[in-house]
Tab-separated table of C-alpha atoms in Angstrom:
chain	number	residue	atom	x	y	z
H	1	MET	CA	0.007	0.011	-0.053
H	2	ARG	CA	2.987	2.319	0.927
H	3	TYR	CA	4.560	1.521	-2.496
H	4	LEU	CA	1.181	2.411	-4.259
H	5	ALA	CA	1.115	5.648	-2.508
H	6	LEU	CA	4.941	6.472	-3.292
H	7	LEU	CA	4.103	5.698	-6.884
H	8	LEU	CA	1.043	7.749	-7.203
H	9	ALA	CA	2.863	10.849	-5.432
H	10	ALA	CA	5.664	10.280	-7.999
H	11	ILE	CA	3.443	10.357	-10.996
H	12	THR	CA	1.620	13.461	-9.642
H	13	SER	CA	4.852	15.121	-9.158
H	14	ALA	CA	6.048	14.448	-12.588
H	15	GLU	CA	2.453	15.724	-14.076
H	16	MET	CA	2.868	18.748	-11.856
H	17	GLN	CA	6.448	19.165	-13.394
H	18	ALA	CA	5.488	18.861	-16.755
H	19	PHE	CA	2.646	21.246	-16.385
H	20	GLN	CA	5.059	23.895	-15.000
H	21	LEU	CA	7.476	23.457	-17.862
H	22	ALA	CA	4.812	24.608	-20.389
H	23	PRO	CA	6.264	27.932	-21.841
H	24	ARG	CA	4.551	30.733	-20.346
H	25	LEU	CA	5.096	32.590	-23.618
H	26	VAL	CA	5.223	31.569	-27.469
H	27	VAL	CA	6.858	33.851	-29.957
H	28	ASN	CA	6.029	33.048	-33.321
H	29	ILE	CA	8.271	34.767	-35.717
H	30	THR	CA	7.476	34.559	-39.461
H	31	ILE	CA	10.171	36.302	-41.742
H	32	ASP	CA	8.899	37.293	-45.309
H	33	GLN	CA	11.061	35.567	-47.863
H	34	LEU	CA	13.845	34.558	-45.565
H	35	ARG	CA	16.326	32.459	-47.101
H	36	SER	CA	18.984	30.037	-45.745
H	37	ASP	CA	21.721	30.838	-48.522
H	38	TYR	CA	21.119	34.560	-47.798
H	39	MET	CA	21.735	34.148	-44.028
H	40	GLU	CA	24.628	31.839	-44.587
H	41	ALA	CA	26.175	34.426	-47.082
H	42	PHE	CA	26.005	37.536	-44.629
H	43	SER	CA	26.976	35.708	-41.497
H	44	PRO	CA	30.311	37.515	-40.928
H	45	VAL	CA	28.503	40.890	-40.465
H	46	TYR	CA	26.024	39.461	-37.741
H	47	ALA	CA	26.017	40.622	-34.184
H	48	ALA	CA	26.349	37.702	-31.350
H	49	GLY	CA	22.734	37.907	-30.004
H	50	GLY	CA	20.544	37.689	-33.234
H	51	PHE	CA	20.734	34.836	-35.871
H	52	ARG	CA	23.869	33.537	-34.607
H	53	ARG	CA	22.443	32.974	-31.181
H	54	ILE	CA	19.403	31.526	-32.450
H	55	MET	CA	20.830	29.139	-34.860
H	56	ARG	CA	23.613	28.198	-32.459
H	57	GLU	CA	21.506	27.496	-29.468
H	58	GLY	CA	18.347	26.439	-31.315
H	59	LEU	CA	16.681	23.294	-32.478
H	60	VAL	CA	17.279	23.807	-36.347
H	61	TYR	CA	15.546	21.954	-39.004
H	62	ASP	CA	17.410	22.795	-42.121
H	63	GLY	CA	15.306	21.303	-44.919
H	64	ALA	CA	11.792	23.087	-44.633
H	65	GLU	CA	9.121	23.344	-47.143
H	66	TYR	CA	5.497	23.898	-47.485
H	67	PRO	CA	3.451	21.353	-48.327
H	68	TYR	CA	1.466	23.206	-51.213
H	69	SER	CA	2.192	25.215	-54.256
H	70	PRO	CA	1.840	28.185	-54.902
H	71	VAL	CA	2.953	29.965	-51.810
H	72	ASP	CA	2.273	33.691	-50.814
H	73	ILE	CA	2.387	35.973	-47.664
H	74	ALA	CA	-1.256	35.232	-46.849
H	75	SER	CA	-1.362	31.429	-47.714
H	76	SER	CA	1.807	30.890	-45.570
H	77	ALA	CA	0.357	32.935	-42.440
H	78	ALA	CA	-2.488	30.998	-42.674
H	79	THR	CA	-0.623	27.413	-42.695
H	80	LEU	CA	1.439	28.501	-39.939
H	81	SER	CA	-1.258	29.358	-37.744
H	82	THR	CA	-3.665	26.640	-38.715
H	83	GLY	CA	-1.318	23.861	-39.511
H	84	THR	CA	-3.185	22.948	-42.530
H	85	VAL	CA	-3.235	23.555	-46.352
H	86	PRO	CA	-5.141	25.890	-48.403
H	87	TYR	CA	-7.484	23.060	-49.481
H	88	TYR	CA	-8.670	23.262	-45.788
H	89	SER	CA	-7.868	26.773	-44.529
H	90	GLY	CA	-9.633	28.534	-47.585
H	91	ILE	CA	-6.814	31.109	-48.006
H	92	ILE	CA	-5.329	30.144	-51.328
H	93	ALA	CA	-3.358	33.559	-51.593
H	94	SER	CA	-3.652	37.207	-50.750
H	95	ARG	CA	-6.536	37.804	-53.420
H	96	TRP	CA	-8.611	35.550	-55.428
H	97	LEU	CA	-11.899	35.900	-57.477
H	98	ASP	CA	-15.379	35.842	-55.861
H	99	ARG	CA	-17.325	33.458	-57.741
H	100	GLU	CA	-20.695	35.194	-57.206
H	101	THR	CA	-19.472	38.787	-58.269
H	102	LEU	CA	-16.323	37.605	-60.574
H	103	GLN	CA	-14.610	40.551	-58.952
H	104	PRO	CA	-11.086	40.085	-56.891
H	105	VAL	CA	-11.388	40.130	-53.174
H	106	ASN	CA	-8.902	40.329	-50.626
H	107	CYS	CA	-8.564	37.363	-48.207
H	108	VAL	CA	-9.189	39.648	-45.279
H	109	GLU	CA	-11.760	42.045	-46.410
H	110	ASP	CA	-14.888	42.286	-44.295
H	111	ALA	CA	-18.141	44.139	-45.221
H	112	LYS	CA	-18.991	44.522	-41.636
H	113	TYR	CA	-15.726	45.106	-39.749
H	114	GLY	CA	-13.566	46.361	-42.729
H	115	TYR	CA	-11.008	43.688	-42.043
H	116	SER	CA	-11.185	40.254	-40.382
H	117	PRO	CA	-10.293	36.544	-40.416
H	118	GLN	CA	-13.874	35.685	-41.576
H	119	ARG	CA	-12.552	33.868	-44.795
H	120	LEU	CA	-10.289	31.512	-42.735
H	121	LYS	CA	-12.264	28.507	-42.466
H	122	THR	CA	-10.437	26.419	-39.834
H	123	SER	CA	-9.360	27.326	-36.292
H	124	THR	CA	-5.995	28.604	-35.415
H	125	LEU	CA	-3.230	27.676	-32.474
H	126	SER	CA	-4.230	30.803	-30.842
H	127	ASP	CA	-7.483	30.259	-31.229
H	128	GLU	CA	-7.116	26.608	-29.622
H	129	LEU	CA	-5.203	28.522	-26.714
H	130	LYS	CA	-8.083	30.988	-25.935
H	131	VAL	CA	-10.546	27.777	-25.893
H	132	SER	CA	-8.297	25.926	-23.537
H	133	THR	CA	-7.585	28.734	-21.162
H	134	ASN	CA	-11.270	29.957	-21.168
H	135	GLY	CA	-10.223	32.949	-22.875
H	136	LEU	CA	-7.644	34.145	-20.227
H	137	ALA	CA	-4.478	33.434	-22.466
H	138	VAL	CA	-3.264	37.080	-23.860
H	139	VAL	CA	-2.672	36.769	-27.779
H	140	TYR	CA	-1.525	39.451	-30.205
H	141	SER	CA	0.015	39.517	-33.542
H	142	PHE	CA	1.830	42.465	-35.227
H	143	ALA	CA	2.983	42.711	-38.924
H	144	ALA	CA	3.798	45.429	-41.785
H	145	ASP	CA	0.697	43.983	-43.634
H	146	ARG	CA	-2.735	43.257	-42.548
H	147	GLU	CA	-2.897	39.921	-44.040
H	148	SER	CA	0.037	38.497	-41.845
H	149	ALA	CA	-1.462	40.253	-38.609
H	150	ILE	CA	-4.902	38.827	-39.022
H	151	LEU	CA	-4.219	35.552	-40.443
H	152	SER	CA	-1.598	34.762	-37.994
H	153	ALA	CA	-3.710	35.953	-34.906
H	154	GLY	CA	-7.035	33.738	-35.922
H	155	HIS	CA	-10.357	34.597	-34.664
H	156	ALA	CA	-10.271	34.820	-30.935
H	157	ALA	CA	-7.039	37.014	-30.366
H	158	ASN	CA	-7.150	40.156	-28.090
H	159	GLY	CA	-5.713	41.951	-31.189
H	160	ALA	CA	-4.084	41.893	-34.776
H	161	PHE	CA	-2.312	45.300	-35.720
H	162	TRP	CA	-0.702	46.115	-39.170
H	163	LEU	CA	1.186	49.331	-40.140
H	164	GLU	CA	-0.319	51.933	-42.453
H	165	LYS	CA	1.774	54.610	-43.821
H	166	ASN	CA	1.465	57.937	-41.771
H	167	LYS	CA	-1.120	56.195	-39.626
H	168	GLY	CA	0.867	53.637	-37.620
H	169	TRP	CA	-0.647	50.910	-36.019
H	170	GLN	CA	-4.458	49.959	-37.152
H	171	GLY	CA	-6.645	47.209	-35.873
H	172	SER	CA	-10.030	45.686	-36.647
H	173	SER	CA	-12.941	46.087	-34.560
H	174	PHE	CA	-13.488	42.475	-35.109
H	175	TYR	CA	-11.198	41.713	-31.991
H	176	SER	CA	-11.543	44.768	-29.849
H	177	THR	CA	-10.575	48.354	-29.476
H	178	ILE	CA	-6.981	49.422	-30.109
H	179	PRO	CA	-5.387	49.011	-26.374
H	180	GLU	CA	-4.255	52.680	-24.979
H	181	TRP	CA	-0.681	51.808	-25.022
H	182	LEU	CA	-0.618	51.374	-28.699
H	183	LYS	CA	-2.685	54.398	-29.163
H	184	THR	CA	-0.088	56.278	-27.103
H	185	TYR	CA	2.662	54.782	-29.418
H	186	ASN	CA	0.780	56.133	-32.393
H	187	ARG	CA	0.559	59.626	-31.023
H	188	GLN	CA	4.354	59.498	-30.181
H	189	HIS	CA	5.476	58.179	-33.256
H	190	PHE	CA	3.229	59.223	-36.035
H	191	SER	CA	0.878	61.966	-35.034
H	192	GLY	CA	1.564	65.606	-36.463
H	193	ASN	CA	5.108	66.328	-37.159
H	194	SER	CA	6.309	63.479	-35.250
H	195	SER	CA	9.080	61.643	-37.003
H	196	LYS	CA	10.341	59.380	-34.155
H	197	ALA	CA	9.602	56.460	-36.144
H	198	SER	CA	12.590	54.342	-37.054
H	199	GLY	CA	11.699	54.152	-40.743
H	200	ASN	CA	12.706	50.500	-40.768
H	201	THR	CA	9.339	48.510	-40.380
H	202	ASN	CA	11.095	45.655	-38.707
H	203	ASP	CA	12.117	47.872	-35.880
H	204	GLU	CA	8.581	49.303	-35.592
H	205	VAL	CA	7.249	45.747	-35.560
H	206	VAL	CA	9.494	44.640	-32.818
H	207	ASP	CA	8.808	47.934	-30.624
H	208	ALA	CA	5.192	47.182	-30.790
H	209	SER	CA	5.795	43.457	-29.956
H	210	LEU	CA	7.979	44.498	-26.922
H	211	LEU	CA	5.196	47.046	-25.639
H	212	ALA	CA	2.443	44.326	-25.768
H	213	VAL	CA	4.784	42.026	-23.972
H	214	GLN	CA	5.493	44.568	-20.949
H	215	LEU	CA	1.879	46.305	-20.996
H	216	SER	CA	-0.008	43.396	-21.147
H	217	SER	CA	2.006	41.464	-18.673
H	218	MET	CA	2.288	38.499	-20.882
H	219	GLY	CA	4.154	35.400	-19.964
H	220	LYS	CA	3.821	36.656	-16.230
H	221	ASP	CA	1.399	33.715	-14.841
H	222	GLU	CA	1.072	30.018	-15.613
H	223	ILE	CA	-1.326	30.447	-18.264
H	224	SER	CA	0.463	30.384	-21.626
H	225	ASP	CA	0.283	33.511	-23.868
H	226	MET	CA	1.154	33.739	-27.606
H	227	LEU	CA	2.824	36.436	-29.855
H	228	TYR	CA	2.919	36.558	-33.658
H	229	VAL	CA	5.639	38.675	-34.855
H	230	SER	CA	5.958	38.853	-38.534
H	231	LEU	CA	9.222	40.465	-40.004
H	232	SER	CA	10.688	40.802	-43.659
H	233	ALA	CA	13.675	40.117	-45.371
H	234	THR	CA	12.903	41.985	-48.484
H	235	LYS	CA	14.009	45.353	-49.524
H	236	SER	CA	12.522	48.440	-48.087
H	237	ASP	CA	11.052	49.350	-51.177
H	238	LYS	CA	9.511	45.964	-51.741
H	239	THR	CA	11.354	45.522	-55.481
H	240	PRO	CA	12.344	42.163	-56.671
H	241	VAL	CA	16.038	41.271	-56.046
H	242	THR	CA	18.221	41.365	-58.861
H	243	TYR	CA	21.789	41.174	-57.541
H	244	TRP	CA	21.500	39.749	-53.976
H	245	GLN	CA	25.136	39.963	-53.487
H	246	THR	CA	24.868	43.867	-53.265
H	247	GLU	CA	21.303	44.575	-52.777
H	248	MET	CA	20.633	42.096	-49.638
H	249	GLU	CA	23.567	42.294	-47.127
H	250	SER	CA	22.218	45.681	-45.608
H	251	VAL	CA	18.557	44.030	-45.187
H	252	TYR	CA	20.035	41.064	-43.565
H	253	MET	CA	22.140	43.118	-40.930
H	254	GLN	CA	19.057	45.110	-40.091
H	255	LEU	CA	17.080	41.968	-39.789
H	256	ASP	CA	19.693	40.594	-37.292
H	257	ASN	CA	19.516	43.677	-35.389
H	258	SER	CA	15.770	43.395	-35.276
H	259	LEU	CA	15.907	39.807	-34.139
H	260	GLN	CA	18.412	40.673	-31.645
H	261	ARG	CA	16.505	43.367	-30.037
H	262	LEU	CA	13.280	41.118	-29.805
H	263	VAL	CA	15.178	38.359	-28.062
H	264	ASP	CA	16.848	40.511	-25.783
H	265	GLY	CA	13.811	42.820	-24.934
H	266	ILE	CA	11.514	39.844	-24.399
H	267	ALA	CA	14.184	38.440	-22.111
H	268	LYS	CA	13.981	41.805	-19.799
H	269	GLN	CA	10.464	40.679	-19.253
H	270	VAL	CA	10.390	36.783	-19.008
H	271	SER	CA	12.950	34.304	-18.365
H	272	LEU	CA	14.046	32.496	-21.583
H	273	ASN	CA	13.824	29.169	-20.041
H	274	GLN	CA	10.346	30.150	-19.969
H	275	VAL	CA	9.464	31.590	-23.530
H	276	LEU	CA	9.338	29.047	-27.014
H	277	PHE	CA	10.362	31.059	-29.849
H	278	ILE	CA	9.910	29.586	-33.292
H	279	LEU	CA	11.280	31.213	-36.277
H	280	THR	CA	10.611	30.410	-40.154
H	281	SER	CA	10.243	31.871	-43.173
H	282	THR	CA	7.090	32.487	-45.934
H	283	GLY	CA	8.845	29.946	-47.906
H	284	TYR	CA	8.871	32.093	-51.389
H	285	THR	CA	11.064	35.001	-53.195
H	286	ASP	CA	9.875	37.677	-55.485
H	287	GLU	CA	12.439	37.646	-57.999
H	288	GLY	CA	13.340	40.085	-60.772
H	289	THR	CA	12.894	39.169	-64.178
H	290	ALA	CA	15.589	39.735	-66.685
H	291	ASP	CA	15.520	39.848	-70.382
H	292	LEU	CA	15.855	36.109	-71.310
H	293	THR	CA	16.321	36.676	-75.133
H	294	LYS	CA	19.235	38.509	-74.328
H	295	TYR	CA	21.304	35.425	-73.159
H	296	HIS	CA	19.387	32.897	-75.769
H	297	ILE	CA	17.314	31.286	-73.156
H	298	PRO	CA	13.968	29.982	-74.403
H	299	THR	CA	11.321	32.371	-73.513
H	300	GLY	CA	8.024	33.579	-74.746
H	301	THR	CA	4.539	35.342	-73.936
H	302	PHE	CA	1.424	33.217	-73.295
H	303	TYR	CA	-1.543	35.698	-73.840
H	304	ILE	CA	-3.980	34.072	-71.477
H	305	ASN	CA	-7.158	36.442	-72.484
H	306	ARG	CA	-6.507	35.578	-76.018
H	307	THR	CA	-6.346	31.956	-75.463
H	308	ALA	CA	-9.548	32.207	-73.261
H	309	ASN	CA	-11.493	33.839	-76.206
H	310	LEU	CA	-10.132	30.970	-78.636
H	311	LEU	CA	-11.356	28.375	-76.254
H	312	ASN	CA	-14.738	30.207	-76.065
H	313	MET	CA	-14.934	30.013	-79.844
H	314	TYR	CA	-13.714	26.163	-79.796
H	315	LEU	CA	-16.393	25.245	-77.050
H	316	GLY	CA	-18.918	27.140	-78.934
H	317	ALA	CA	-18.380	25.232	-82.089
H	318	ILE	CA	-19.163	22.134	-80.389
H	319	TYR	CA	-21.694	23.085	-77.988
H	320	GLY	CA	-23.403	26.103	-79.437
H	321	GLN	CA	-22.582	29.749	-79.217
H	322	GLY	CA	-21.910	31.217	-75.274
H	323	ARG	CA	-19.107	32.692	-73.284
H	324	TYR	CA	-18.207	29.378	-71.213
H	325	VAL	CA	-14.922	31.029	-69.954
H	326	GLU	CA	-16.590	33.448	-67.659
H	327	GLN	CA	-13.604	35.234	-66.367
H	328	ILE	CA	-9.935	35.138	-65.836
H	329	PHE	CA	-7.916	35.500	-62.745
H	330	GLY	CA	-4.164	35.035	-62.617
H	331	ASN	CA	-3.510	31.798	-64.468
H	332	GLN	CA	-6.868	30.522	-63.616
H	333	LEU	CA	-10.039	30.382	-65.779
H	334	TYR	CA	-13.488	30.610	-64.343
H	335	LEU	CA	-16.109	28.733	-66.469
H	336	ASN	CA	-19.881	29.996	-66.672
H	337	HIS	CA	-21.733	26.745	-64.746
H	338	LYS	CA	-24.695	28.110	-65.472
H	339	LEU	CA	-24.597	28.255	-69.118
H	340	ILE	CA	-23.006	24.710	-69.025
H	341	GLU	CA	-26.029	23.636	-67.241
H	342	GLN	CA	-28.519	25.282	-69.553
H	343	LYS	CA	-26.610	23.418	-72.539
H	344	ARG	CA	-27.129	20.227	-70.588
H	345	VAL	CA	-23.673	19.388	-71.003
H	346	GLY	CA	-21.499	17.455	-68.029
H	347	MET	CA	-18.892	19.721	-66.525
H	348	SER	CA	-16.325	16.741	-66.745
H	349	ASP	CA	-16.897	16.729	-70.762
H	350	ILE	CA	-16.379	20.291	-70.803
H	351	LEU	CA	-13.201	20.214	-68.847
H	352	ALA	CA	-11.919	17.210	-70.703
H	353	ARG	CA	-12.348	19.499	-73.614
H	354	CYS	CA	-10.522	22.356	-72.275
H	355	GLN	CA	-7.589	20.638	-71.070
H	356	GLU	CA	-7.282	19.065	-74.589
H	357	PHE	CA	-7.363	22.453	-76.158
H	358	LEU	CA	-5.279	24.130	-73.856
H	359	VAL	CA	-2.468	21.811	-73.748
H	360	GLN	CA	-1.709	22.236	-77.546
H	361	ASN	CA	-0.955	26.141	-77.225
H	362	ALA	CA	2.628	27.292	-77.152
H	363	GLY	CA	4.109	28.087	-73.872
H	364	VAL	CA	1.683	25.599	-71.940
H	365	ALA	CA	3.497	23.267	-69.495
H	366	ASP	CA	0.383	21.505	-68.065
H	367	VAL	CA	-3.078	22.393	-67.495
H	368	TYR	CA	-4.945	21.281	-64.240
H	369	THR	CA	-8.769	20.944	-64.344
H	370	ILE	CA	-10.699	20.600	-61.053
H	371	ASP	CA	-11.626	17.213	-61.811
H	372	ARG	CA	-7.802	16.429	-61.854
H	373	LEU	CA	-6.675	18.249	-58.927
H	374	MET	CA	-9.950	16.896	-56.669
H	375	ALA	CA	-8.514	13.095	-57.580
H	376	GLY	CA	-5.426	14.210	-55.574
H	377	ASN	CA	-3.064	12.021	-57.196
H	378	ALA	CA	0.600	11.966	-55.600
H	379	ASP	CA	2.336	13.379	-58.399
H	380	ILE	CA	0.275	16.657	-58.235
H	381	LEU	CA	-0.597	16.754	-54.484
H	382	LYS	CA	1.243	19.965	-53.674
H	383	LEU	CA	-0.834	21.665	-56.435
H	384	ARG	CA	-4.057	20.099	-54.864
H	385	ASN	CA	-3.195	21.467	-51.264
H	386	GLY	CA	-2.670	24.823	-52.412
H	387	PHE	CA	-6.109	24.654	-54.565
H	388	ASN	CA	-9.689	25.104	-52.954
H	389	PRO	CA	-12.895	23.705	-54.793
H	390	THR	CA	-15.128	26.409	-53.576
H	391	ILE	CA	-12.550	29.529	-54.296
H	392	SER	CA	-10.163	28.329	-57.200
H	393	GLY	CA	-10.973	28.555	-60.841
H	394	ASP	CA	-12.006	25.444	-62.720
H	395	ILE	CA	-8.880	25.407	-64.648
H	396	THR	CA	-5.287	26.223	-63.596
H	397	ILE	CA	-2.685	26.771	-66.516
H	398	GLU	CA	0.973	26.298	-65.970
H	399	VAL	CA	3.335	28.159	-68.385
H	400	ALA	CA	6.526	26.681	-69.356
H	401	PRO	CA	9.513	27.784	-67.498
H	402	GLY	CA	10.876	30.853	-68.663
H	403	TRP	CA	7.708	31.950	-70.263
H	404	LYS	CA	5.649	35.246	-69.201
H	405	LEU	CA	1.857	34.718	-68.730
H	406	LEU	CA	0.105	37.990	-69.744
H	407	ASN	CA	-3.554	39.325	-69.543
H	408	GLU	CA	-3.688	42.048	-72.017
H	409	ASP	CA	-6.853	43.290	-70.430
H	410	ASN	CA	-5.595	44.313	-67.280
H	411	GLN	CA	-1.605	43.820	-67.801
H	412	GLN	CA	-1.105	41.569	-65.046
H	413	SER	CA	1.596	39.094	-65.812
H	414	TYR	CA	4.112	36.810	-63.959
H	415	THR	CA	7.088	34.594	-65.466
H	416	SER	CA	7.299	31.037	-64.632
H	417	ARG	CA	10.116	29.856	-62.428
H	418	ALA	CA	10.544	26.525	-60.420
H	419	GLY	CA	13.084	27.471	-57.894
H	420	PHE	CA	13.659	25.925	-54.753
H	421	VAL	CA	14.015	28.313	-51.681
H	422	PRO	CA	16.056	27.039	-48.821
H	423	PHE	CA	14.819	27.992	-45.313
H	424	PRO	CA	14.897	26.740	-41.809
H	425	ILE	CA	12.250	26.072	-38.958
H	426	VAL	CA	14.253	26.865	-35.453
H	427	PHE	CA	12.852	26.356	-31.938
H	428	PHE	CA	15.011	28.093	-29.423
H	429	GLY	CA	14.376	28.970	-25.770
H	430	ALA	CA	12.247	26.895	-23.205
H	431	GLY	CA	14.973	24.790	-22.228
H	432	ILE	CA	15.559	23.204	-25.932
H	433	LYS	CA	18.729	21.514	-26.502
H	434	ALA	CA	20.683	22.803	-29.416
H	435	GLU	CA	20.594	20.387	-32.517
H	436	ARG	CA	20.909	20.741	-36.330
H	437	ILE	CA	18.640	18.407	-38.175
H	438	SER	CA	18.789	17.956	-41.921
H	439	LYS	CA	16.124	15.644	-42.604
H	440	PRO	CA	12.856	17.430	-44.887
H	441	VAL	CA	10.014	18.795	-42.873
H	442	THR	CA	7.074	20.707	-43.387
H	443	VAL	CA	5.929	24.002	-41.873
H	444	ASP	CA	2.354	22.214	-41.008
H	445	CYS	CA	3.917	20.554	-38.235
H	446	ILE	CA	4.880	23.656	-36.482
H	447	ALA	CA	1.392	24.279	-34.974
H	448	PRO	CA	0.872	20.432	-33.557
H	449	THR	CA	4.449	20.695	-32.167
H	450	VAL	CA	3.736	24.229	-30.150
H	451	ALA	CA	0.447	22.628	-29.248
H	452	LYS	CA	2.183	19.790	-27.570
H	453	ALA	CA	4.482	21.807	-25.918
H	454	ILE	CA	1.924	24.315	-24.252
H	455	ARG	CA	-0.449	21.136	-23.780
H	456	ILE	CA	-3.426	22.256	-25.936
H	457	ARG	CA	-5.501	20.719	-28.784
H	458	ALA	CA	-3.824	21.348	-32.209
H	459	PRO	CA	-6.034	23.310	-34.624
H	460	ASN	CA	-9.056	21.231	-35.725
H	461	ALA	CA	-7.840	20.996	-39.491
H	462	CYS	CA	-4.426	20.166	-38.489
H	463	ASN	CA	-3.497	16.427	-39.136
H	464	ALA	CA	0.555	16.979	-39.153
H	465	SER	CA	2.424	15.274	-36.441
H	466	PRO	CA	4.599	17.385	-34.245
H	467	LEU	CA	8.249	17.508	-34.809
H	468	PHE	CA	9.204	16.582	-31.214
């Protein structure tokens, strides 16, 4: 009997110790367009407490990637917060075409609140934290852009804030009013003739994040709190990088300094043994487009609006006159479902005809219909994961590498380039042992890993396994 009592006491003690070891503060740092190769190239100019410290003392997964394609700043923010792909989260990009109005919409636009996460279809890590703590956990998100701020924060956060030129930090009434300490910051930095603002967006994000930790008493009790910090590894004018050796050194030096300020500032408020930092990238880059003909590299221009007109003529010759392609957005074609229903033609038949016609056009590498993507074959799984059947177009055209897709009606264009972007996932602080792991991992594993660390459920559409 005594042995059983001792065993129960030991178990209870172990459980209490595990509970106490849950980090008091989780700091999610996402750096837009961060690249491992750039990080390493500029390492000689870093200070001791930024990238060097995080990479030296952290658990580093070198081979990170997103489990879908394409990736942009909005879809990456949604994946990092939900632990799932656009197929389930509903955030396929920053903008897409509304099927009802056939007009482009922004992923965080909201008729009632102006901006909100209402288009995000699943719960986020911070949502689950709020649920598990009966709303007592403190959750804030700061970013230069509203998409990153809102999609990281999720539905139940205390606040999501972004920067607007000459106005300072802005928020959405979907969450609550802007706290007084942030209003004071805006008055001091952005009102009237004030020129106190640093001019460095990353520093502005770090300043506001540190104020939130300090003035909201984040990490001060046994309930885990969560902070989302979205930084940028891009040029201040946001133009694509052409000569990275000369254009990016100062960017990474300033970013390194911002990281050091963030870590040191949080350490003054909360012991680093009780803070879990997660650092990763948005996983894509905006690259400059050179004149490939100058170097005799195969290239060309695929005119998607002209092709859509020809496709309408082709389908009209088979099924009768009509505008079968109703709208174009990016590299996607949206078909007129009402017309096709009136013609009493099966959608699968139409899609097969479209694919057969489009794939014969010069500059087309492949054509993905909604039927083909919904089949979810392994060879196109990343494309299927980045697609959502209620939002995406019926047909997606992949142009050949080096070719430019151009819509002459609105002058939108992009050049196809299948490039690998190396970036890490780093866990730092909270007693984590330093280690470097080279095996490939996907970023949807971050949310369940953090959920496990703070003893809550993973988001409701997350089916990835924790990394540790």
